[in-house]
Amino acid sequence: MPAAPPAAPDTAADVVLVVDFGAQYAQLIARRVREARVYSEIVPSTMPVDEMLAKNPRAIILSGGPSSVYAEGAPSLDRSLFEAGVPVFGMCYGFQLMATTLGGTVDDNGAREYGRTPLTVSKSGSTLFEGTPTEQSVWMSHGDACSAAPEGFTVTASTDVVPVAAFENDEKKLYGVQYHPEVLHSTHGQQVLEHFLYRGAGIEPTWTTTNVVEEQIALIREQVGTKRAICGLSGGVDSAVAAALVQKAIGSQLTCVYVDHGLMRKGETEQVEKDFVAATGVQLKVVDAEERFLNALAGVSDPEQKRKIIGREFIRVFEQAQAELVAEAGAAGEDVAFLVQGTLYPDVVESGGGTGTANIKSHHNVGGLPDDIEFQLVEPLRQLFKDEVRMVGQELGLPEEIVQRQPFPGPGLGIRIVGEVTKNRLDLLREADAIAREELTAAGLDRDIWQCPVVLLADVRSVGVQGDGRTYGHPIVLRPVSSEDAMTADWSRLPYEVLAKISTRITNEVADVNRVVLDVTSKPPGTIEWE
């Protein structure tokens, strides 16, 4: 079984825990805390209070959630959390839970508020609202409402229908708001959050990418010691930054392994061999495994099964590479014990790890790993979001063309084919993807979108007319999205002339494709990738 990942950065001495009550925005809260230059982690509401306190948090934030505090089976918290002397900030459901646990009153009085709502601040000089307007717009999403604050709390804000929309207890360092300060629709939400962190909890904003690099280098050296490691390099941002970070820590003890599994985009192999090696000087071993992967995927259409097969085969190839390195290095090669992965926090969350959330899809490097893996994992980016990884890459001196590359999934084009993966279908999709990327780059849109997956609906055909004759070809789906961290996303409103050019080129130049469609679904409800 894989070893547990290394501990969170030493900045955990200043960690803020975000307790997730099933909130839509729990990950966004953690991001906003990090944007305030304070390290944060998400923990499930089912975690016992003593385990939360064992992490020595400087502060705790209670997220929102879909439940009513009075509903049977609703998430709860032991009162001891509020008596431990740790500053606590409740948002929405977390606010109501704090109120009821400490003797306040929350009831269903019909005071429902959803969306933008005017808030009136009654104590403008309070810890949370110092320097913010008396009248401000906030984002509400609640049915129940707090009508009486707990004893010892000062009511600091209200709305037309909610008498207690915020309260504060400076003596016990307990604070709460009924709304969602983490979303941009709350016009002064980030300021209120930072007031809690800096003024209420007394935390200094010192967490930076420089800290991340220095702390991870120390953790990697401690974990790996004098042994050797291999890194699965895919050409994407995540694995490139992970490899550069580990190489900075252990130098020649690292060998990068690029698995050419036949699922890559056009020109990917050449880009990895040329650009990344030139930028870092890393030792690179290229493994031709196309036949192996295609054989393993033959006849498989289920996306979860695909991901698990790809994850398994990756590990088998890395084990083969490990054996070859041992043979090449002699006795010293016996210490190739570690596998470096570019696992990110969204990978962990979507695979059902870290917060007690449901498994949305098994990322090949998390839920898709085989049970019998013998490597110890090194995952220096496991606690980071994508934009934070880019900043770490810049801190490490990686060139812009690597750091700013659009995300590409580890399973590659294998999960952008809806249906069985075959060489012919891969070649078809590779050409369509290359055309889309070329045109987006030519239009100067690479920085305007997060990524643009190009999807082949292999099990779908539609009638078309090409060359004055009837065709029965596959549709290609364009999925341009905008996002900050891939936890949520919206479809990108690309110029029509760019979409038209992409569509025309694909239907003209890619055999067996006669239709191009545009995916205009946000995340949620859809995921960025189709499979």
Short mmCIF file of C-alpha atoms in Angstrom, two decimals:
data_model
loop_
_atom_site.label_atom_id
_atom_site.label_comp_id
_atom_site.label_asym_id
_atom_site.label_seq_id
_atom_site.Cartn_x
_atom_site.Cartn_y
_atom_site.Cartn_z
CA MET A 1 0.00 0.00 0.00
CA PRO A 2 1.24 3.54 -0.62
CA ALA A 3 2.76 5.31 2.31
CA ALA A 4 0.90 8.25 3.78
CA PRO A 5 1.79 11.56 2.11
CA PRO A 6 4.17 13.85 3.94
CA ALA A 7 2.72 16.11 6.56
CA ALA A 8 1.32 19.51 5.65
CA PRO A 9 3.85 22.34 5.55
CA ASP A 10 5.40 23.56 8.76
CA THR A 11 3.14 26.58 8.33
CA ALA A 12 0.58 24.22 9.89
CA ALA A 13 1.70 26.01 13.06
CA ASP A 14 -0.46 28.78 11.54
CA VAL A 15 -3.04 26.52 9.95
CA VAL A 16 -6.70 27.54 9.71
CA LEU A 17 -9.06 24.58 9.58
CA VAL A 18 -12.17 24.85 7.41
CA VAL A 19 -14.77 22.44 8.78
CA ASP A 20 -16.87 21.21 5.86
CA PHE A 21 -20.58 20.69 6.58
CA GLY A 22 -21.29 19.65 3.00
CA ALA A 23 -20.95 23.16 1.71
CA GLN A 24 -20.91 24.06 -1.95
CA TYR A 25 -18.15 26.56 -1.15
CA ALA A 26 -15.89 24.80 1.36
CA GLN A 27 -12.99 24.69 -1.10
CA LEU A 28 -13.57 28.34 -1.96
CA ILE A 29 -13.31 29.29 1.73
CA ALA A 30 -9.94 27.53 1.93
CA ARG A 31 -8.80 29.40 -1.18
CA ARG A 32 -9.88 32.76 0.21
CA VAL A 33 -7.95 32.09 3.41
CA ARG A 34 -4.85 31.29 1.35
CA GLU A 35 -5.37 34.44 -0.70
CA ALA A 36 -5.10 36.23 2.63
CA ARG A 37 -1.62 34.59 2.88
CA VAL A 38 -2.67 32.20 5.65
CA TYR A 39 -2.38 28.44 5.23
CA SER A 40 -5.67 26.50 5.35
CA GLU A 41 -6.88 22.91 5.23
CA ILE A 42 -10.36 21.39 4.91
CA VAL A 43 -11.52 18.77 7.39
CA PRO A 44 -14.88 16.92 7.50
CA SER A 45 -17.46 17.87 10.10
CA THR A 46 -17.36 14.23 11.25
CA MET A 47 -13.82 14.67 12.56
CA PRO A 48 -13.87 14.56 16.39
CA VAL A 49 -13.12 17.89 18.05
CA ASP A 50 -10.05 16.50 19.84
CA GLU A 51 -8.58 15.52 16.46
CA MET A 52 -9.20 19.01 15.12
CA LEU A 53 -7.54 20.56 18.14
CA ALA A 54 -4.63 18.11 17.86
CA LYS A 55 -3.72 19.89 14.62
CA ASN A 56 -3.02 23.00 16.74
CA PRO A 57 -5.06 25.32 14.52
CA ARG A 58 -4.68 29.05 14.91
CA ALA A 59 -8.33 29.41 13.95
CA ILE A 60 -11.30 27.36 12.78
CA ILE A 61 -13.90 28.30 10.19
CA LEU A 62 -17.27 26.54 10.08
CA SER A 63 -18.62 26.34 6.53
CA GLY A 64 -22.15 26.56 5.27
CA GLY A 65 -24.16 23.50 4.38
CA PRO A 66 -27.53 22.34 3.02
CA SER A 67 -29.01 21.12 6.31
CA SER A 68 -31.23 22.74 8.90
CA VAL A 69 -29.65 22.72 12.36
CA TYR A 70 -32.86 21.14 13.67
CA ALA A 71 -33.16 18.41 11.03
CA GLU A 72 -32.76 14.81 12.15
CA GLY A 73 -29.21 13.69 11.46
CA ALA A 74 -27.98 17.22 10.74
CA PRO A 75 -24.22 17.74 11.25
CA SER A 76 -23.32 18.97 14.71
CA LEU A 77 -20.29 19.96 16.75
CA ASP A 78 -19.35 19.33 20.35
CA ARG A 79 -19.60 22.46 22.51
CA SER A 80 -16.00 21.90 23.59
CA LEU A 81 -14.82 23.36 20.27
CA PHE A 82 -16.10 26.76 21.33
CA GLU A 83 -14.53 26.44 24.78
CA ALA A 84 -11.04 25.50 23.63
CA GLY A 85 -9.79 29.06 23.28
CA VAL A 86 -9.32 28.74 19.49
CA PRO A 87 -10.87 31.59 17.46
CA VAL A 88 -13.89 30.35 15.49
CA PHE A 89 -15.74 31.96 12.58
CA GLY A 90 -19.12 30.50 11.55
CA MET A 91 -20.58 31.10 8.08
CA CYS A 92 -24.22 30.43 7.18
CA TYR A 93 -24.91 26.91 8.59
CA GLY A 94 -21.76 27.21 10.72
CA PHE A 95 -23.11 30.50 12.09
CA GLN A 96 -26.45 28.93 12.99
CA LEU A 97 -24.75 25.90 14.54
CA MET A 98 -22.62 28.16 16.72
CA ALA A 99 -25.72 30.09 17.75
CA THR A 100 -27.79 27.05 18.78
CA THR A 101 -24.88 25.23 20.44
CA LEU A 102 -24.14 28.26 22.64
CA GLY A 103 -27.74 29.01 23.63
CA GLY A 104 -28.93 31.36 20.89
CA THR A 105 -32.14 30.96 18.94
CA VAL A 106 -32.45 29.77 15.37
CA ASP A 107 -35.88 29.10 13.92
CA ASP A 108 -37.85 28.75 10.73
CA ASN A 109 -39.68 32.06 10.75
CA GLY A 110 -40.12 32.31 7.02
CA ALA A 111 -37.15 34.67 6.71
CA ARG A 112 -35.71 33.01 3.64
CA GLU A 113 -33.03 34.86 1.70
CA TYR A 114 -31.26 33.69 -1.44
CA GLY A 115 -28.79 35.60 -3.57
CA ARG A 116 -27.76 39.24 -3.22
CA THR A 117 -29.18 40.79 -0.07
CA PRO A 118 -28.70 44.25 1.52
CA LEU A 119 -26.95 44.03 4.91
CA THR A 120 -27.01 46.77 7.54
CA VAL A 121 -23.99 46.92 9.84
CA SER A 122 -24.99 48.17 13.29
CA LYS A 123 -21.50 48.12 14.83
CA SER A 124 -19.28 49.59 12.11
CA GLY A 125 -16.20 49.61 14.33
CA SER A 126 -16.45 45.95 15.27
CA THR A 127 -13.71 43.38 14.74
CA LEU A 128 -15.32 42.03 11.56
CA PHE A 129 -16.76 45.21 10.04
CA GLU A 130 -14.14 47.88 10.82
CA GLY A 131 -13.69 50.06 7.73
CA THR A 132 -16.60 48.58 5.76
CA PRO A 133 -19.78 50.48 4.78
CA THR A 134 -22.85 50.52 6.98
CA GLU A 135 -24.88 49.33 4.00
CA GLN A 136 -23.37 46.55 1.89
CA SER A 137 -24.47 43.73 -0.41
CA VAL A 138 -23.94 40.13 0.71
CA TRP A 139 -24.74 36.69 -0.69
CA MET A 140 -27.36 34.82 1.32
CA SER A 141 -28.56 31.22 1.03
CA HIS A 142 -30.67 30.17 4.02
CA GLY A 143 -34.11 29.16 5.20
CA ASP A 144 -33.75 29.19 9.01
CA ALA A 145 -32.63 32.42 10.67
CA CYS A 146 -31.06 33.50 13.95
CA SER A 147 -33.46 35.61 16.03
CA ALA A 148 -31.44 35.82 19.25
CA ALA A 149 -27.67 35.74 19.76
CA PRO A 150 -26.09 33.64 22.51
CA GLU A 151 -25.34 35.34 25.82
CA GLY A 152 -22.16 37.42 25.69
CA PHE A 153 -22.40 38.06 21.93
CA THR A 154 -22.94 41.46 20.33
CA VAL A 155 -25.20 41.64 17.29
CA THR A 156 -23.25 43.56 14.63
CA ALA A 157 -25.40 43.29 11.50
CA SER A 158 -28.94 42.54 10.32
CA THR A 159 -31.12 42.48 7.20
CA ASP A 160 -34.71 43.51 6.63
CA VAL A 161 -35.95 40.07 7.67
CA VAL A 162 -33.13 38.66 9.83
CA PRO A 163 -32.47 40.48 13.11
CA VAL A 164 -29.19 38.65 13.77
CA ALA A 165 -27.16 38.44 10.55
CA ALA A 166 -23.80 38.70 12.34
CA PHE A 167 -22.56 38.50 15.90
CA GLU A 168 -19.23 38.78 17.69
CA ASN A 169 -17.72 37.84 21.04
CA ASP A 170 -14.25 39.38 21.26
CA GLU A 171 -13.61 37.97 24.73
CA LYS A 172 -13.98 34.37 23.54
CA LYS A 173 -12.88 35.18 19.95
CA LEU A 174 -16.06 33.71 18.48
CA TYR A 175 -17.58 35.30 15.38
CA GLY A 176 -20.27 34.51 12.84
CA VAL A 177 -22.17 35.79 9.83
CA GLN A 178 -25.35 34.45 8.25
CA TYR A 179 -24.09 35.07 4.72
CA HIS A 180 -21.24 33.76 2.53
CA PRO A 181 -18.28 36.18 2.73
CA GLU A 182 -16.18 33.84 0.59
CA VAL A 183 -18.09 34.53 -2.66
CA LEU A 184 -17.38 37.60 -4.78
CA HIS A 185 -21.04 38.63 -4.63
CA SER A 186 -20.45 39.63 -0.98
CA THR A 187 -18.84 42.93 -1.81
CA HIS A 188 -16.72 43.23 1.34
CA GLY A 189 -16.55 39.53 2.14
CA GLN A 190 -12.80 39.11 1.74
CA GLN A 191 -12.20 42.12 3.97
CA VAL A 192 -14.48 40.64 6.66
CA LEU A 193 -12.69 37.28 6.40
CA GLU A 194 -9.30 38.95 6.69
CA HIS A 195 -10.50 40.93 9.70
CA PHE A 196 -11.32 37.65 11.40
CA LEU A 197 -7.93 36.17 10.53
CA TYR A 198 -5.78 39.20 11.35
CA ARG A 199 -7.77 40.97 14.08
CA GLY A 200 -9.95 38.25 15.59
CA ALA A 201 -7.43 35.40 15.47
CA GLY A 202 -4.26 37.51 15.49
CA ILE A 203 -2.65 35.62 12.58
CA GLU A 204 0.14 37.26 10.59
CA PRO A 205 -0.19 36.97 6.76
CA THR A 206 3.09 35.19 6.10
CA TRP A 207 2.20 32.16 3.95
CA THR A 208 3.77 32.54 0.49
CA THR A 209 4.96 30.36 -2.37
CA THR A 210 8.50 30.90 -1.10
CA ASN A 211 7.41 29.24 2.13
CA VAL A 212 5.91 26.37 0.17
CA VAL A 213 9.11 25.77 -1.79
CA GLU A 214 11.40 25.95 1.24
CA GLU A 215 9.18 23.79 3.43
CA GLN A 216 8.53 21.15 0.79
CA ILE A 217 12.22 20.87 -0.04
CA ALA A 218 12.91 20.18 3.63
CA LEU A 219 10.05 17.63 3.82
CA ILE A 220 11.16 15.87 0.64
CA ARG A 221 14.75 15.57 1.84
CA GLU A 222 13.53 14.19 5.15
CA GLN A 223 11.21 11.68 3.45
CA VAL A 224 13.55 10.44 0.72
CA GLY A 225 16.84 10.62 2.57
CA THR A 226 19.65 9.05 0.54
CA LYS A 227 17.35 6.84 -1.51
CA ARG A 228 16.28 7.45 -5.08
CA ALA A 229 12.98 8.45 -6.64
CA ILE A 230 11.28 8.40 -9.98
CA CYS A 231 8.73 10.95 -11.13
CA GLY A 232 5.89 10.29 -13.54
CA LEU A 233 6.25 13.18 -15.98
CA SER A 234 3.30 13.84 -18.27
CA GLY A 235 4.14 17.20 -19.80
CA GLY A 236 1.44 18.93 -17.77
CA VAL A 237 1.94 21.72 -15.27
CA ASP A 238 1.43 19.59 -12.16
CA SER A 239 3.96 16.86 -12.84
CA ALA A 240 6.46 19.40 -14.22
CA VAL A 241 6.32 21.53 -11.06
CA ALA A 242 6.44 18.45 -8.81
CA ALA A 243 9.48 17.16 -10.69
CA ALA A 244 11.27 20.52 -10.53
CA LEU A 245 10.55 20.82 -6.81
CA VAL A 246 11.78 17.31 -6.01
CA GLN A 247 14.85 17.75 -8.19
CA LYS A 248 15.70 20.93 -6.29
CA ALA A 249 15.47 18.88 -3.11
CA ILE A 250 17.38 15.71 -4.05
CA GLY A 251 19.13 16.46 -7.36
CA SER A 252 20.54 13.44 -9.16
CA GLN A 253 18.60 11.06 -6.88
CA LEU A 254 15.59 11.78 -9.11
CA THR A 255 14.90 10.24 -12.50
CA CYS A 256 11.84 11.40 -14.44
CA VAL A 257 9.92 8.77 -16.38
CA TYR A 258 7.80 9.85 -19.29
CA VAL A 259 5.29 7.15 -20.23
CA ASP A 260 4.39 7.44 -23.89
CA HIS A 261 1.11 5.55 -23.58
CA GLY A 262 -0.39 6.65 -26.85
CA LEU A 263 -2.98 8.81 -25.07
CA MET A 264 -1.09 12.09 -25.39
CA ARG A 265 -1.88 15.15 -27.48
CA LYS A 266 -0.11 15.79 -30.76
CA GLY A 267 3.50 16.81 -30.20
CA GLU A 268 3.40 16.09 -26.46
CA THR A 269 6.30 13.64 -26.40
CA GLU A 270 8.58 15.98 -28.33
CA GLN A 271 7.64 18.87 -26.04
CA VAL A 272 8.54 16.91 -22.92
CA GLU A 273 11.82 15.62 -24.32
CA LYS A 274 12.88 19.03 -25.58
CA ASP A 275 11.42 21.83 -23.46
CA PHE A 276 11.29 20.35 -19.98
CA VAL A 277 14.68 18.70 -20.08
CA ALA A 278 16.20 21.88 -21.49
CA ALA A 279 14.62 23.95 -18.74
CA THR A 280 15.56 21.73 -15.81
CA GLY A 281 18.39 19.43 -16.87
CA VAL A 282 16.51 16.55 -15.25
CA GLN A 283 17.39 12.94 -16.03
CA LEU A 284 14.63 11.64 -18.31
CA LYS A 285 13.71 8.07 -19.20
CA VAL A 286 11.12 7.63 -21.98
CA VAL A 287 9.08 4.42 -22.00
CA ASP A 288 7.12 3.41 -25.12
CA ALA A 289 3.99 1.79 -23.64
CA GLU A 290 1.33 2.53 -26.27
CA GLU A 291 0.63 -1.12 -27.08
CA ARG A 292 0.43 -2.05 -23.41
CA PHE A 293 -2.15 0.64 -22.60
CA LEU A 294 -4.29 0.10 -25.68
CA ASN A 295 -4.41 -3.64 -25.03
CA ALA A 296 -5.46 -3.02 -21.42
CA LEU A 297 -8.19 -0.57 -22.51
CA ALA A 298 -9.55 -2.73 -25.33
CA GLY A 299 -13.30 -3.22 -25.06
CA VAL A 300 -13.66 -0.87 -22.06
CA SER A 301 -16.13 2.02 -22.21
CA ASP A 302 -16.93 2.69 -18.53
CA PRO A 303 -15.05 5.87 -17.48
CA GLU A 304 -14.29 4.76 -13.91
CA GLN A 305 -12.90 1.47 -15.20
CA LYS A 306 -10.78 3.34 -17.74
CA ARG A 307 -9.30 5.56 -15.05
CA LYS A 308 -8.47 2.62 -12.82
CA ILE A 309 -6.89 0.68 -15.71
CA ILE A 310 -4.77 3.67 -16.67
CA GLY A 311 -3.74 4.22 -13.04
CA ARG A 312 -2.81 0.55 -12.69
CA GLU A 313 -0.82 0.44 -15.91
CA PHE A 314 1.07 3.61 -14.96
CA ILE A 315 2.24 1.93 -11.77
CA ARG A 316 3.21 -1.26 -13.63
CA VAL A 317 5.31 0.79 -16.06
CA PHE A 318 6.94 2.70 -13.22
CA GLU A 319 7.78 -0.62 -11.55
CA GLN A 320 9.34 -1.77 -14.82
CA ALA A 321 11.34 1.47 -15.02
CA GLN A 322 12.39 0.99 -11.41
CA ALA A 323 13.72 -2.50 -12.20
CA GLU A 324 15.62 -1.18 -15.21
CA LEU A 325 17.19 1.61 -13.15
CA VAL A 326 18.22 -0.94 -10.53
CA ALA A 327 19.86 -3.06 -13.22
CA GLU A 328 21.62 -0.04 -14.71
CA ALA A 329 22.90 1.28 -11.37
CA GLY A 330 23.80 -1.99 -9.71
CA ALA A 331 23.51 -2.25 -5.94
CA ALA A 332 22.85 1.48 -5.54
CA GLY A 333 19.72 1.09 -7.62
CA GLU A 334 18.04 -1.00 -4.93
CA ASP A 335 17.09 2.24 -3.21
CA VAL A 336 14.66 3.42 -5.92
CA ALA A 337 11.79 3.39 -3.44
CA PHE A 338 9.80 6.58 -4.10
CA LEU A 339 7.33 7.69 -6.76
CA VAL A 340 6.78 11.42 -7.23
CA GLN A 341 3.30 12.48 -8.39
CA GLY A 342 1.82 15.86 -9.25
CA THR A 343 -1.33 15.23 -7.19
CA LEU A 344 -3.27 18.43 -6.40
CA TYR A 345 -5.87 19.22 -3.78
CA PRO A 346 -8.80 19.15 -6.28
CA ASP A 347 -7.69 15.63 -7.33
CA VAL A 348 -7.93 14.51 -3.71
CA VAL A 349 -11.30 16.19 -3.13
CA GLU A 350 -12.92 14.82 -6.33
CA SER A 351 -11.63 11.33 -5.54
CA GLY A 352 -13.45 11.43 -2.21
CA GLY A 353 -10.41 12.08 -0.03
CA GLY A 354 -9.60 14.65 2.58
CA THR A 355 -13.05 15.98 3.42
CA GLY A 356 -15.38 13.03 3.65
CA THR A 357 -16.94 14.00 0.33
CA ALA A 358 -18.38 11.62 -2.23
CA ASN A 359 -16.20 10.14 -4.94
CA ILE A 360 -17.04 12.18 -8.06
CA LYS A 361 -14.44 10.42 -10.19
CA SER A 362 -11.26 8.50 -9.41
CA HIS A 363 -8.24 10.45 -10.54
CA HIS A 364 -5.67 8.00 -11.85
CA ASN A 365 -3.11 9.24 -9.31
CA VAL A 366 -5.46 9.05 -6.29
CA GLY A 367 -8.48 6.72 -6.35
CA GLY A 368 -7.19 4.97 -9.44
CA LEU A 369 -4.02 3.59 -7.87
CA PRO A 370 -3.79 -0.20 -7.47
CA ASP A 371 -3.90 -1.62 -3.94
CA ASP A 372 -0.62 -3.50 -4.35
CA ILE A 373 1.53 -0.48 -5.15
CA GLU A 374 4.90 -0.84 -3.46
CA PHE A 375 6.25 2.67 -4.00
CA GLN A 376 6.19 5.25 -1.25
CA LEU A 377 4.51 8.32 -2.69
CA VAL A 378 6.03 11.79 -2.72
CA GLU A 379 3.30 14.35 -3.42
CA PRO A 380 4.64 17.84 -2.69
CA LEU A 381 1.66 19.61 -4.31
CA ARG A 382 -1.09 17.59 -2.64
CA GLN A 383 -2.30 20.52 -0.53
CA LEU A 384 -2.27 23.10 -3.35
CA PHE A 385 -4.72 24.44 -5.90
CA LYS A 386 -3.73 24.83 -9.56
CA ASP A 387 -3.03 28.55 -9.48
CA GLU A 388 -0.84 28.04 -6.41
CA VAL A 389 1.07 25.35 -8.31
CA ARG A 390 1.70 27.82 -11.13
CA MET A 391 3.10 30.31 -8.61
CA VAL A 392 5.39 27.60 -7.20
CA GLY A 393 6.55 26.86 -10.75
CA GLN A 394 7.39 30.52 -11.27
CA GLU A 395 9.21 30.58 -7.94
CA LEU A 396 11.29 27.61 -9.16
CA GLY A 397 12.17 29.45 -12.37
CA LEU A 398 10.30 27.23 -14.82
CA PRO A 399 9.63 28.90 -18.20
CA GLU A 400 6.22 30.42 -18.90
CA GLU A 401 5.42 27.93 -21.66
CA ILE A 402 5.47 25.17 -19.04
CA VAL A 403 3.97 27.04 -16.09
CA GLN A 404 1.07 28.50 -18.08
CA ARG A 405 0.16 25.38 -20.05
CA GLN A 406 -3.51 24.55 -19.98
CA PRO A 407 -4.29 21.60 -17.68
CA PHE A 408 -4.27 18.16 -19.29
CA PRO A 409 -5.51 15.07 -17.43
CA GLY A 410 -3.04 12.36 -16.50
CA PRO A 411 -5.13 9.67 -18.24
CA GLY A 412 -4.79 11.81 -21.35
CA LEU A 413 -7.11 11.47 -24.33
CA GLY A 414 -8.30 8.14 -22.93
CA ILE A 415 -10.92 9.99 -20.88
CA ARG A 416 -11.80 12.41 -23.67
CA ILE A 417 -13.17 9.56 -25.77
CA VAL A 418 -16.71 8.68 -24.70
CA GLY A 419 -16.65 5.00 -25.54
CA GLU A 420 -13.95 2.43 -26.21
CA VAL A 421 -10.40 3.74 -26.71
CA THR A 422 -8.79 2.61 -29.96
CA LYS A 423 -5.76 3.83 -31.89
CA ASN A 424 -7.91 5.08 -34.75
CA ARG A 425 -10.12 7.08 -32.40
CA LEU A 426 -7.09 8.50 -30.62
CA ASP A 427 -5.54 9.63 -33.90
CA LEU A 428 -8.83 11.28 -34.87
CA LEU A 429 -9.15 13.09 -31.54
CA ARG A 430 -5.47 14.11 -31.57
CA GLU A 431 -5.95 15.97 -34.84
CA ALA A 432 -9.14 17.71 -33.69
CA ASP A 433 -7.49 18.72 -30.41
CA ALA A 434 -4.43 20.10 -32.21
CA ILE A 435 -6.64 22.26 -34.47
CA ALA A 436 -8.55 23.69 -31.49
CA ARG A 437 -5.33 24.50 -29.63
CA GLU A 438 -3.77 26.11 -32.70
CA GLU A 439 -6.73 28.39 -33.29
CA LEU A 440 -7.10 29.39 -29.64
CA THR A 441 -3.41 30.30 -29.55
CA ALA A 442 -3.64 32.20 -32.84
CA ALA A 443 -6.58 34.19 -31.43
CA GLY A 444 -4.60 35.05 -28.29
CA LEU A 445 -7.10 33.30 -26.02
CA ASP A 446 -4.80 30.91 -24.15
CA ARG A 447 -4.78 33.08 -21.02
CA ASP A 448 -8.50 33.87 -21.23
CA ILE A 449 -9.62 30.28 -20.66
CA TRP A 450 -8.68 27.69 -18.07
CA GLN A 451 -8.62 24.87 -20.57
CA CYS A 452 -10.50 23.55 -23.58
CA PRO A 453 -11.00 19.78 -23.53
CA VAL A 454 -11.86 18.42 -26.96
CA VAL A 455 -14.09 15.35 -26.65
CA LEU A 456 -14.88 12.60 -29.15
CA LEU A 457 -18.33 11.03 -28.83
CA ALA A 458 -17.13 7.71 -30.22
CA ASP A 459 -20.39 5.85 -29.66
CA VAL A 460 -22.49 8.56 -31.32
CA ARG A 461 -22.89 9.20 -35.03
CA SER A 462 -24.97 11.74 -36.91
CA VAL A 463 -25.90 12.37 -40.52
CA GLY A 464 -24.06 15.07 -42.41
CA VAL A 465 -23.42 16.32 -45.93
CA GLN A 466 -19.85 16.59 -47.17
CA GLY A 467 -18.78 16.75 -50.81
CA ASP A 468 -22.44 16.66 -51.90
CA GLY A 469 -22.76 13.24 -50.32
CA ARG A 470 -24.29 11.77 -47.19
CA THR A 471 -21.94 11.12 -44.28
CA TYR A 472 -22.49 9.35 -40.99
CA GLY A 473 -19.73 10.65 -38.75
CA HIS A 474 -18.81 11.37 -35.16
CA PRO A 475 -19.45 14.65 -33.31
CA ILE A 476 -16.60 16.51 -31.62
CA VAL A 477 -17.38 18.50 -28.45
CA LEU A 478 -15.53 21.70 -27.55
CA ARG A 479 -15.49 22.35 -23.79
CA PRO A 480 -13.83 25.77 -23.16
CA VAL A 481 -14.06 26.71 -19.47
CA SER A 482 -12.96 29.52 -17.19
CA SER A 483 -11.93 28.79 -13.61
CA GLU A 484 -9.63 29.81 -10.78
CA ASP A 485 -8.78 26.38 -9.42
CA ALA A 486 -10.92 23.76 -11.22
CA MET A 487 -13.17 23.25 -8.18
CA THR A 488 -15.83 25.36 -9.92
CA ALA A 489 -15.91 26.51 -13.54
CA ASP A 490 -18.05 28.31 -16.09
CA TRP A 491 -18.07 27.86 -19.85
CA SER A 492 -16.01 30.44 -21.71
CA ARG A 493 -17.80 32.79 -24.09
CA LEU A 494 -15.41 32.47 -27.01
CA PRO A 495 -15.82 34.76 -30.04
CA TYR A 496 -18.11 33.23 -32.64
CA GLU A 497 -15.56 33.73 -35.40
CA VAL A 498 -13.01 31.64 -33.48
CA LEU A 499 -15.54 28.87 -32.86
CA ALA A 500 -16.53 28.95 -36.51
CA LYS A 501 -12.93 28.62 -37.66
CA ILE A 502 -12.28 25.70 -35.32
CA SER A 503 -15.46 23.96 -36.46
CA THR A 504 -14.72 24.48 -40.15
CA ARG A 505 -11.17 23.22 -39.87
CA ILE A 506 -12.11 20.13 -37.85
CA THR A 507 -14.92 19.06 -40.19
CA ASN A 508 -12.72 19.76 -43.24
CA GLU A 509 -9.47 18.24 -42.00
CA VAL A 510 -10.41 15.39 -39.64
CA ALA A 511 -11.74 12.27 -41.29
CA ASP A 512 -14.99 10.75 -39.99
CA VAL A 513 -16.05 13.94 -38.15
CA ASN A 514 -19.01 15.86 -39.55
CA ARG A 515 -20.26 17.87 -36.59
CA VAL A 516 -18.74 20.13 -33.89
CA VAL A 517 -20.79 21.09 -30.82
CA LEU A 518 -20.17 23.45 -27.90
CA ASP A 519 -20.61 22.42 -24.24
CA VAL A 520 -22.15 25.34 -22.30
CA THR A 521 -22.44 23.61 -18.91
CA SER A 522 -20.91 25.07 -15.75
CA LYS A 523 -19.26 23.09 -12.94
CA PRO A 524 -21.36 22.17 -11.02
CA PRO A 525 -23.45 20.47 -12.30
CA GLY A 526 -21.02 19.15 -14.90
CA THR A 527 -17.35 18.32 -14.39
CA ILE A 528 -14.71 19.89 -16.64
CA GLU A 529 -13.77 16.58 -18.24
CA TRP A 530 -16.58 14.48 -19.67
CA GLU A 531 -15.34 11.22 -18.14
#
